[in-house]
Amino acid sequence: MSEPFAHGTEQHPPGAGKPRRQVGGDPDGPSALVKIVVAQGTFIAALMFYIGAIYTSTYYDYFNLHWGSMNLGFSQVALESLNLLNLDIMVAAGCVFLLVCVPWSRRPRRVTRIEAAAARWYPLFVVTGIVLLALWHEIQPYGWAGPLTIAVGLLMSQCRNAEGQRPQGFRRQAVPVFAAGVFLFWTVTNVAWQQGRQDAQTRAAAVTSWTGVLVLSTKPLSLPTDSVKEQKLSTDRLHPYRYSDLRLLAEHDGRYFVVTRDWDAQVDEIYVIRESEAIWIALTPGTRPRLVD
């Protein structure tokens, strides 16, 4: 006996005629672009915070202050990283940016002589960087040149050679790029540390030019009268005690870190004055050095 044969339209599996949905969304759509921007922005913000933290901690350590006691916010610490944006840093960052972009460019193009030479002579840069690391103490304050040179050499190793071939494989491609990132991170850390200490030394050398601080108090304050000018005003005033010849080191959250005009960062004290109803604080221009004609 033959099996019955179903006449009529052929039945298809459910959803056979529907277009398949792309897994993960459109890689070129607006949502993917937003994700990329958010990811890059998060990385940049984290990097700025790290650089700012290194710079801030080094800067205040010179004045025997712990930067954590300043209660600085995330944005304030991140903005401190902008102190590193000088001409030398921008030139070095531009060179590294070009070295990063050239090896990974996928557009068909001819191999230039510069790229072929970079792929051939990159070991020389790596060896030079190692020598600079061995001379770390002798080349200060340019010790960061050692890890930077090694990072540049490792990035140069990813350039195409004269035959147009690029390194392939985990050991020849991923490992050098990861190592270059580590050395660049080391370079940024050293630059932030050095810039923070240098800026602190420069500022400590001109205390009289800092912003002046005038303190009015309802009660006498324990300030050194030999270097701080104390003046007793009339008793009918709400704040009869007046102190001048102070300079402002830092201020945050109503706390004023003040020093005397003849202050030495290595041995002298820093006075913390909190603004309140009993203490009124005014800021004045600092004393500028006179120019000799």
Short mmCIF file of C-alpha atoms in Angstrom, two decimals:
data_model
loop_
_atom_site.label_atom_id
_atom_site.label_comp_id
_atom_site.label_asym_id
_atom_site.label_seq_id
_atom_site.Cartn_x
_atom_site.Cartn_y
_atom_site.Cartn_z
CA MET A 1 0.00 0.00 0.00
CA SER A 2 1.43 3.34 -0.92
CA GLU A 3 1.58 6.18 1.55
CA PRO A 4 -0.75 9.09 0.96
CA PHE A 5 0.80 12.04 -0.83
CA ALA A 6 -0.07 15.51 0.44
CA HIS A 7 -1.19 17.78 -2.38
CA GLY A 8 -1.19 21.55 -2.21
CA THR A 9 1.41 24.08 -1.23
CA GLU A 10 4.72 22.89 0.14
CA GLN A 11 5.16 23.65 3.83
CA HIS A 12 8.34 25.40 4.95
CA PRO A 13 9.91 25.41 8.40
CA PRO A 14 8.79 28.27 10.66
CA GLY A 15 10.73 31.43 9.97
CA ALA A 16 12.31 30.07 6.78
CA GLY A 17 11.17 33.02 4.76
CA LYS A 18 12.15 35.65 7.33
CA PRO A 19 15.52 37.43 7.02
CA ARG A 20 18.03 36.35 9.60
CA ARG A 21 18.92 38.84 12.28
CA GLN A 22 22.56 39.73 12.56
CA VAL A 23 24.19 38.61 15.75
CA GLY A 24 25.64 41.56 17.65
CA GLY A 25 23.96 44.21 15.50
CA ASP A 26 25.29 46.11 12.52
CA PRO A 27 29.08 46.53 12.91
CA ASP A 28 28.88 49.75 10.88
CA GLY A 29 25.73 51.11 12.49
CA PRO A 30 25.40 54.07 14.88
CA SER A 31 25.20 51.83 17.95
CA ALA A 32 28.58 50.28 17.14
CA LEU A 33 30.07 53.74 16.69
CA VAL A 34 28.70 54.84 20.05
CA LYS A 35 30.21 51.77 21.72
CA ILE A 36 33.60 52.49 20.18
CA VAL A 37 33.48 56.14 21.27
CA VAL A 38 32.43 55.19 24.80
CA ALA A 39 35.16 52.56 25.06
CA GLN A 40 37.84 54.93 23.81
CA GLY A 41 36.58 57.74 26.02
CA THR A 42 36.66 55.47 29.06
CA PHE A 43 40.21 54.41 28.29
CA ILE A 44 41.35 58.01 27.79
CA ALA A 45 39.67 59.11 31.03
CA ALA A 46 41.29 56.25 32.95
CA LEU A 47 44.69 57.07 31.45
CA MET A 48 44.30 60.76 32.29
CA PHE A 49 43.35 59.87 35.87
CA TYR A 50 46.41 57.62 36.21
CA ILE A 51 48.76 60.28 34.82
CA GLY A 52 47.13 62.96 36.96
CA ALA A 53 47.43 60.79 40.07
CA ILE A 54 51.16 60.22 39.46
CA TYR A 55 51.72 63.92 38.78
CA THR A 56 49.66 65.10 41.77
CA SER A 57 51.18 62.65 44.24
CA THR A 58 54.72 63.56 43.16
CA TYR A 59 53.94 67.27 43.24
CA TYR A 60 52.56 67.27 46.78
CA ASP A 61 55.11 64.76 48.06
CA TYR A 62 57.73 67.41 47.44
CA PHE A 63 55.89 69.61 49.95
CA ASN A 64 55.53 66.68 52.41
CA LEU A 65 51.80 66.43 51.72
CA HIS A 66 49.86 63.31 50.79
CA TRP A 67 47.68 63.99 47.78
CA GLY A 68 44.93 61.81 49.23
CA SER A 69 44.48 64.29 52.09
CA MET A 70 43.46 66.92 49.52
CA ASN A 71 40.22 65.02 48.80
CA LEU A 72 40.49 65.72 45.09
CA GLY A 73 37.76 64.40 42.81
CA PHE A 74 38.18 62.20 39.74
CA SER A 75 37.86 65.09 37.30
CA GLN A 76 40.30 67.27 39.24
CA VAL A 77 42.96 64.56 39.27
CA ALA A 78 42.39 63.76 35.59
CA LEU A 79 42.77 67.42 34.60
CA GLU A 80 46.16 67.53 36.34
CA SER A 81 47.46 65.31 33.51
CA LEU A 82 47.23 68.35 31.21
CA ASN A 83 50.32 69.73 32.93
CA LEU A 84 52.32 67.27 30.82
CA LEU A 85 51.21 68.81 27.52
CA ASN A 86 54.38 70.63 26.53
CA LEU A 87 56.17 70.77 23.19
CA ASP A 88 58.53 67.85 23.84
CA ILE A 89 55.73 65.53 24.92
CA MET A 90 53.52 66.45 21.95
CA VAL A 91 56.36 65.78 19.47
CA ALA A 92 57.11 62.39 21.06
CA ALA A 93 53.40 61.49 21.11
CA GLY A 94 53.07 62.45 17.44
CA CYS A 95 55.98 60.20 16.48
CA VAL A 96 54.55 57.26 18.42
CA PHE A 97 51.13 57.87 16.86
CA LEU A 98 52.60 57.68 13.37
CA LEU A 99 54.49 54.51 14.23
CA VAL A 100 51.31 52.93 15.57
CA CYS A 101 49.19 53.87 12.56
CA VAL A 102 51.63 52.98 9.78
CA PRO A 103 52.23 49.30 10.64
CA TRP A 104 48.51 48.50 10.97
CA SER A 105 47.28 50.35 7.90
CA ARG A 106 45.45 47.84 5.67
CA ARG A 107 45.14 49.97 2.58
CA PRO A 108 47.00 48.61 -0.44
CA ARG A 109 50.04 50.76 -1.02
CA ARG A 110 53.65 50.53 -1.96
CA VAL A 111 56.26 49.98 0.69
CA THR A 112 58.20 53.18 1.22
CA ARG A 113 61.91 53.23 1.86
CA ILE A 114 61.37 54.61 5.34
CA GLU A 115 59.05 51.76 6.32
CA ALA A 116 61.36 49.14 4.82
CA ALA A 117 64.32 50.68 6.65
CA ALA A 118 62.33 50.70 9.91
CA ALA A 119 61.55 46.99 9.52
CA ARG A 120 65.23 46.28 8.90
CA TRP A 121 66.85 48.45 11.56
CA TYR A 122 64.39 48.11 14.44
CA PRO A 123 66.82 45.89 16.46
CA LEU A 124 69.18 48.86 16.62
CA PHE A 125 66.54 50.94 18.40
CA VAL A 126 65.79 48.15 20.85
CA VAL A 127 69.48 47.68 21.69
CA THR A 128 69.92 51.46 22.04
CA GLY A 129 67.00 51.58 24.46
CA ILE A 130 68.49 48.76 26.53
CA VAL A 131 71.79 50.66 26.72
CA LEU A 132 69.92 53.77 27.87
CA LEU A 133 68.23 51.73 30.58
CA ALA A 134 71.66 50.55 31.75
CA LEU A 135 72.70 54.23 31.94
CA TRP A 136 69.53 55.17 33.83
CA HIS A 137 71.18 57.25 36.57
CA GLU A 138 73.69 58.89 34.23
CA ILE A 139 71.13 60.27 31.76
CA GLN A 140 68.69 61.73 34.30
CA PRO A 141 66.41 63.67 33.96
CA TYR A 142 65.97 61.96 30.58
CA GLY A 143 65.73 58.41 31.88
CA TRP A 144 62.35 58.00 30.15
CA ALA A 145 64.22 58.01 26.82
CA GLY A 146 65.24 54.37 27.44
CA PRO A 147 61.78 52.74 27.58
CA LEU A 148 60.53 55.13 24.88
CA THR A 149 63.29 54.06 22.48
CA ILE A 150 62.55 50.38 23.15
CA ALA A 151 58.84 50.95 22.52
CA VAL A 152 59.58 52.75 19.25
CA GLY A 153 61.84 49.90 18.15
CA LEU A 154 59.19 47.28 18.94
CA LEU A 155 56.59 49.22 16.98
CA MET A 156 58.99 49.54 14.07
CA SER A 157 59.27 45.75 13.99
CA GLN A 158 55.64 45.62 12.78
CA CYS A 159 56.37 47.58 9.62
CA ARG A 160 56.42 45.83 6.25
CA ASN A 161 59.76 44.89 4.80
CA ALA A 162 60.98 45.55 1.26
CA GLU A 163 59.00 42.52 -0.03
CA GLY A 164 55.78 43.89 1.48
CA GLN A 165 55.55 41.23 4.17
CA ARG A 166 54.39 42.00 7.68
CA PRO A 167 55.25 39.89 10.77
CA GLN A 168 52.70 37.18 11.43
CA GLY A 169 51.99 34.94 14.38
CA PHE A 170 51.59 35.43 18.10
CA ARG A 171 55.29 35.68 18.95
CA ARG A 172 56.23 38.06 16.15
CA GLN A 173 53.14 40.25 16.21
CA ALA A 174 51.17 40.18 19.46
CA VAL A 175 54.12 39.91 21.86
CA PRO A 176 56.09 42.91 20.46
CA VAL A 177 52.98 45.10 20.41
CA PHE A 178 52.10 44.18 24.01
CA ALA A 179 55.69 44.81 25.11
CA ALA A 180 55.67 48.18 23.32
CA GLY A 181 52.52 49.13 25.24
CA VAL A 182 54.20 48.20 28.54
CA PHE A 183 57.26 50.33 27.75
CA LEU A 184 55.07 53.25 26.65
CA PHE A 185 53.18 52.96 29.93
CA TRP A 186 56.50 53.02 31.77
CA THR A 187 57.54 56.09 29.77
CA VAL A 188 54.36 57.98 30.62
CA THR A 189 54.75 57.13 34.30
CA ASN A 190 58.31 58.44 34.41
CA VAL A 191 57.41 61.61 32.53
CA ALA A 192 54.51 62.32 34.91
CA TRP A 193 56.73 61.71 37.94
CA GLN A 194 59.51 63.93 36.59
CA GLN A 195 57.18 66.73 35.51
CA GLY A 196 55.45 66.77 38.90
CA ARG A 197 58.71 67.05 40.80
CA GLN A 198 60.09 69.66 38.42
CA ASP A 199 56.98 71.84 38.70
CA ALA A 200 57.08 71.56 42.50
CA GLN A 201 60.73 72.62 42.60
CA THR A 202 60.05 75.55 40.29
CA ARG A 203 57.17 76.75 42.41
CA ALA A 204 59.00 76.31 45.71
CA ALA A 205 61.77 78.57 44.41
CA ALA A 206 59.43 81.60 44.22
CA VAL A 207 57.27 81.54 47.35
CA THR A 208 56.83 85.32 47.45
CA SER A 209 55.09 85.28 44.06
CA TRP A 210 52.37 82.93 45.29
CA THR A 211 48.88 84.18 46.04
CA GLY A 212 48.87 86.09 49.32
CA VAL A 213 46.59 85.10 52.19
CA LEU A 214 45.05 87.52 54.69
CA VAL A 215 43.48 85.93 57.77
CA LEU A 216 41.04 87.61 60.14
CA SER A 217 40.16 85.72 63.30
CA THR A 218 38.06 86.18 66.39
CA LYS A 219 40.80 84.56 68.51
CA PRO A 220 44.61 84.55 68.35
CA LEU A 221 46.10 81.89 66.08
CA SER A 222 49.26 79.91 66.73
CA LEU A 223 51.19 81.32 63.79
CA PRO A 224 54.90 82.22 63.96
CA THR A 225 54.92 85.92 64.76
CA ASP A 226 58.57 86.26 63.74
CA SER A 227 57.68 85.64 60.06
CA VAL A 228 53.92 86.35 60.05
CA LYS A 229 52.71 89.87 60.66
CA GLU A 230 50.11 89.92 63.46
CA GLN A 231 47.98 92.99 64.00
CA LYS A 232 45.50 93.58 66.84
CA LEU A 233 42.56 95.63 65.60
CA SER A 234 39.96 97.41 67.67
CA THR A 235 37.95 95.18 69.99
CA ASP A 236 34.63 96.28 68.51
CA ARG A 237 35.39 94.33 65.35
CA LEU A 238 34.02 90.84 64.87
CA HIS A 239 37.50 89.61 63.80
CA PRO A 240 40.01 91.70 65.76
CA TYR A 241 43.10 89.61 64.90
CA ARG A 242 44.69 90.16 61.50
CA TYR A 243 47.50 88.02 60.03
CA SER A 244 49.32 88.80 56.80
CA ASP A 245 52.56 87.86 54.98
CA LEU A 246 51.20 84.38 54.28
CA ARG A 247 51.27 82.57 50.95
CA LEU A 248 48.81 80.02 49.57
CA LEU A 249 50.15 76.59 48.65
CA ALA A 250 46.80 74.90 47.94
CA GLU A 251 43.12 75.21 48.77
CA HIS A 252 40.34 72.66 48.71
CA ASP A 253 37.01 72.20 50.43
CA GLY A 254 37.42 75.27 52.63
CA ARG A 255 40.92 74.29 53.81
CA TYR A 256 43.79 76.64 53.05
CA PHE A 257 47.34 75.30 53.11
CA VAL A 258 49.43 78.37 53.82
CA VAL A 259 53.13 79.03 54.40
CA THR A 260 55.27 81.98 55.36
CA ARG A 261 57.10 84.15 52.84
CA ASP A 262 60.51 82.78 53.85
CA TRP A 263 59.27 79.21 53.76
CA ASP A 264 61.64 76.32 52.98
CA ALA A 265 59.91 73.26 51.52
CA GLN A 266 62.40 70.86 53.07
CA VAL A 267 62.31 71.97 56.74
CA ASP A 268 59.49 74.44 57.43
CA GLU A 269 55.90 73.76 58.42
CA ILE A 270 52.70 74.07 56.43
CA TYR A 271 49.71 75.57 58.27
CA VAL A 272 46.19 74.36 57.50
CA ILE A 273 43.50 76.97 58.17
CA ARG A 274 39.85 76.07 57.77
CA GLU A 275 37.48 78.86 56.86
CA SER A 276 34.61 79.26 59.30
CA GLU A 277 32.50 81.89 61.06
CA ALA A 278 35.40 82.51 63.43
CA ILE A 279 38.03 82.76 60.67
CA TRP A 280 37.69 84.89 57.56
CA ILE A 281 40.19 84.51 54.72
CA ALA A 282 41.00 86.86 51.85
CA LEU A 283 43.30 86.25 48.88
CA THR A 284 45.63 88.94 47.61
CA PRO A 285 48.19 89.18 44.80
CA GLY A 286 51.62 87.89 45.63
CA THR A 287 54.77 89.99 45.65
CA ARG A 288 56.39 90.14 42.24
CA PRO A 289 60.18 90.43 42.00
CA ARG A 290 61.39 93.79 40.78
CA LEU A 291 63.14 93.94 37.46
CA VAL A 292 66.60 95.46 37.55
CA ASP A 293 67.05 98.08 34.85
#
